[in-house]
CSV table of C-alpha atoms in Angstrom, one decimal:
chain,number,residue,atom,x,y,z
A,273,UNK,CA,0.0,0.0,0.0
A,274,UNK,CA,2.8,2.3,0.9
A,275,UNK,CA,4.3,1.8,-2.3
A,276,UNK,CA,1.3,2.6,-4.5
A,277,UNK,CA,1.2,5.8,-2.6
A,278,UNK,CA,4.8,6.9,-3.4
A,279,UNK,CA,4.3,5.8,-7.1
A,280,UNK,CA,1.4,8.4,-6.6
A,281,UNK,CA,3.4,11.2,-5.2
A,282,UNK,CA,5.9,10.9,-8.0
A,283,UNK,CA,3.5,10.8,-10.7
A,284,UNK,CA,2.0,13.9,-9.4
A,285,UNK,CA,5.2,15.5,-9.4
A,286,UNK,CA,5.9,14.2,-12.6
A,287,UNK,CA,2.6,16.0,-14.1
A,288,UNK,CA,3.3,18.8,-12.7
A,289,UNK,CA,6.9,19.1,-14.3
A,290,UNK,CA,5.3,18.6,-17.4
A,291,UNK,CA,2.5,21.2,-17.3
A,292,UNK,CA,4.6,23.7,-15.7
A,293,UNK,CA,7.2,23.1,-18.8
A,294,UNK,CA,3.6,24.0,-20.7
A,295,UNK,CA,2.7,27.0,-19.0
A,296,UNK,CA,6.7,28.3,-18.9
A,297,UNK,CA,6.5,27.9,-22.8
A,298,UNK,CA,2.7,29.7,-23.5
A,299,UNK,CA,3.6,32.6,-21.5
A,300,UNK,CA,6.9,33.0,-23.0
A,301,UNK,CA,8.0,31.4,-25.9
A,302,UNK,CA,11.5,32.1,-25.9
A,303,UNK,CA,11.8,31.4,-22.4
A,304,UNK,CA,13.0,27.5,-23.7
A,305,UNK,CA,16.0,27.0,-21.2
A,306,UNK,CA,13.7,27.0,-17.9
A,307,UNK,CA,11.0,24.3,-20.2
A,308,UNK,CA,14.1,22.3,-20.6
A,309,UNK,CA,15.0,22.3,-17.0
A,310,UNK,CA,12.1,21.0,-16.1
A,311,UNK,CA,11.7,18.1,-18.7
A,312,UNK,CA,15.0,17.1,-17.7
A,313,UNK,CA,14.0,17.1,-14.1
A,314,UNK,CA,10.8,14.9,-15.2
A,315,UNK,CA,12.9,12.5,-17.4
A,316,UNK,CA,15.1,12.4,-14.6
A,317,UNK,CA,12.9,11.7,-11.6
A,318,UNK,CA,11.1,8.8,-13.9
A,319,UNK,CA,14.3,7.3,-14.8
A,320,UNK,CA,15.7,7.3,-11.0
A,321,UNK,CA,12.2,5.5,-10.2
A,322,UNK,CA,12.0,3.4,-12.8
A,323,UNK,CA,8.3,4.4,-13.7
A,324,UNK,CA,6.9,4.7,-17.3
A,325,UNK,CA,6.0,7.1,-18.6
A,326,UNK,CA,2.5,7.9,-20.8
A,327,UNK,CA,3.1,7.4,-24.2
A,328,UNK,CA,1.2,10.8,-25.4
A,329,UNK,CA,4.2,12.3,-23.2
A,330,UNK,CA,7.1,10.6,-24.3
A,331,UNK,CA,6.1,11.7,-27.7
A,332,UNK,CA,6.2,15.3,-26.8
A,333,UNK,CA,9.8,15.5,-25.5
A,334,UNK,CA,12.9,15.3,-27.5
A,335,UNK,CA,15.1,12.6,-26.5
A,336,UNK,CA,18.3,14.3,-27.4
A,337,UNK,CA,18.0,17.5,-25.9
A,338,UNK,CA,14.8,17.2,-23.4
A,339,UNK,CA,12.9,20.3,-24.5
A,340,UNK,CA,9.2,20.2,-25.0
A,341,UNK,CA,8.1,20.1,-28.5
A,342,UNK,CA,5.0,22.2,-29.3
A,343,UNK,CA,4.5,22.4,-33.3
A,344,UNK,CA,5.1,26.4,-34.2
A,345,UNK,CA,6.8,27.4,-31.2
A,346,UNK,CA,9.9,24.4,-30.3
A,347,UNK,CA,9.3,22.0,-32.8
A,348,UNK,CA,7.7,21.7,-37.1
A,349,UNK,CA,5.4,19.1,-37.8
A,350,UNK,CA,5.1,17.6,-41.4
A,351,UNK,CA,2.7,14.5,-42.4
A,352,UNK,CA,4.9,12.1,-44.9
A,353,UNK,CA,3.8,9.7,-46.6
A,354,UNK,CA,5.7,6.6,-48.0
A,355,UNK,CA,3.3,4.7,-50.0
A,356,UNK,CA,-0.7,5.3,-50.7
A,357,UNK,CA,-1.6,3.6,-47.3
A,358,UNK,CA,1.8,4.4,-45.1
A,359,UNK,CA,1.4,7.6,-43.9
A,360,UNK,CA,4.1,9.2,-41.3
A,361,UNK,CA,3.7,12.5,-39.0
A,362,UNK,CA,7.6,13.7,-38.5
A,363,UNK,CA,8.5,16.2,-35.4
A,364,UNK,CA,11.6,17.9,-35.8
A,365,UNK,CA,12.8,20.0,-32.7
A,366,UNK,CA,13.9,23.3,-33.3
A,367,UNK,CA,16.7,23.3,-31.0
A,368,UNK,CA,18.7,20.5,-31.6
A,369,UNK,CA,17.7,19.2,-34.8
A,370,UNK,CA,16.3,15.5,-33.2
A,371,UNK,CA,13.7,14.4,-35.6
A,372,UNK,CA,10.9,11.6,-34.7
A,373,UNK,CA,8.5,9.6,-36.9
A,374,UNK,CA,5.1,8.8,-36.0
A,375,UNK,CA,3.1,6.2,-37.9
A,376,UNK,CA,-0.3,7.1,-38.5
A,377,UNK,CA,-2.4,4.4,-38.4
A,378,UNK,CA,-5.6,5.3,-37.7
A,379,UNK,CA,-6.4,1.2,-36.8
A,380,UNK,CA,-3.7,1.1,-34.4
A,381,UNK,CA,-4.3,1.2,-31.0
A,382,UNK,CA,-1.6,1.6,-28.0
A,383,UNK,CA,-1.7,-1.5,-25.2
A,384,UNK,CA,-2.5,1.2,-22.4
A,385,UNK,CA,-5.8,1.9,-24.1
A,386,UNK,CA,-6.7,-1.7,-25.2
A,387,UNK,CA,-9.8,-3.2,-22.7
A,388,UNK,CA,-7.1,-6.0,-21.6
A,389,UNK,CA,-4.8,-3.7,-20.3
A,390,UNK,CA,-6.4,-2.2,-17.7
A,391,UNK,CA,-7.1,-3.7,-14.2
A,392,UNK,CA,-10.9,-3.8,-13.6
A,393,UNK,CA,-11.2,-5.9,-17.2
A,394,UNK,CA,-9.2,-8.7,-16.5
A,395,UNK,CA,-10.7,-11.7,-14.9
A,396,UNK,CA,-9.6,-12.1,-11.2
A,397,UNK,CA,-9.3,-16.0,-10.1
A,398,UNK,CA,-11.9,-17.4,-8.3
A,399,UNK,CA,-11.4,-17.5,-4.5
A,400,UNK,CA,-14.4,-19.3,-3.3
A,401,UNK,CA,-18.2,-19.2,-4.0
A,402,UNK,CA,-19.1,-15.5,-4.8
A,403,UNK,CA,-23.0,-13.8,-4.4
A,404,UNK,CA,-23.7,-14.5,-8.0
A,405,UNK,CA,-23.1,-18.1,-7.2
A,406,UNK,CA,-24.9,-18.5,-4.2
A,407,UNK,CA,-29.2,-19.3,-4.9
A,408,UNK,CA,-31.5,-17.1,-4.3
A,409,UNK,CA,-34.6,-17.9,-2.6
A,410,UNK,CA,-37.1,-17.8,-4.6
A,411,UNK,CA,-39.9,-19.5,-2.7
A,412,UNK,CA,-41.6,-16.8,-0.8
A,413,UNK,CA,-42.7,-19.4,1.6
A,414,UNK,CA,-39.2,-20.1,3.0
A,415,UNK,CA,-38.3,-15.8,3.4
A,416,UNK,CA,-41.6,-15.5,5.2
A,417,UNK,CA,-40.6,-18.1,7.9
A,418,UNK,CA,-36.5,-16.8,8.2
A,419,UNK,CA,-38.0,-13.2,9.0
A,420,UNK,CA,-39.4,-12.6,12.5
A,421,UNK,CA,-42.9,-11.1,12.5
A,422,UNK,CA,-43.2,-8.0,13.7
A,423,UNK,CA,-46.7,-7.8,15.4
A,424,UNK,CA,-45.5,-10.8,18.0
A,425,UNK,CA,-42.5,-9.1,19.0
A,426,UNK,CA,-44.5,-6.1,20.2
A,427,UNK,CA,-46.3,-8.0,22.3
């Protein structure tokens, strides 16, 4: 329990890194240096826990030189394609010149938001006979005689 609630604590801070990096950059767009600091402090703090990381988030940070990249402002976004169905979104950060390729697949879905990834879907192991299991009783008769009557016991 303990440790649930400091993987908690640190993905708090973790969020907050990241959307003070976001409002750093939106009031000041050339204030890049203190955006950096601080997803270099997120990347750190994750790394030092060994927790993963969301992949919508990982795809906004440049690997090489930890800034945030926001199309227009750090980073230009361009759609690619290869073939007739391949089609490719490629961020480019303006800083350091890192450059990352996206498939676009509109069909493709990530594990984290698949039905089987997530806790509450997955069957649990039966650990004895459950109240779905159990019969109901469905003669009246034998609810009647299990429930005390109320008139006797007032008298």
């Amino acid at each position: 329990m303990a440790g649930q609630l400091k993987d908690k604590e640190a993905y708090q801070r973790l969020n907050y890194l990241y959307q003070a990096a976001h409002c750093v950059l939106s009031q000041n767009p050339e204030n890049v240096e203190l955006a950096r600091f601080y997803c270099f402090t997120q990347k750190t703090i994750a790394r030092r826990l060994v927790l993963r990381q969301d992949p919508s988030v990982k795809r906004t940070l440049c690997k090489k030189c930890c800034s945030l990249l926001i199309p227009g402002v750090t980073a230009t976004t361009r759609q690619r394609r290869k073939n007739r169905k391949t089609r490719f979104t490629v961020v480019k950060c303006l800083l350091c010149g890192q450059s990352k390729t996206l498939l676009n697949n509109p069909d493709y879905c990530l594990w984290v938001d698949r039905p089987e990834a997530q806790l509450q879907q997955q069957k649990q192991p039966d650990r004895g006979p459950s109240v779905k299991n159990q019969p109901k009783d469905s003669d009246p008769d034998k609810s009647a005689s299990s429930t005390p009557s109320t008139s006797t016991a007032g008298t």
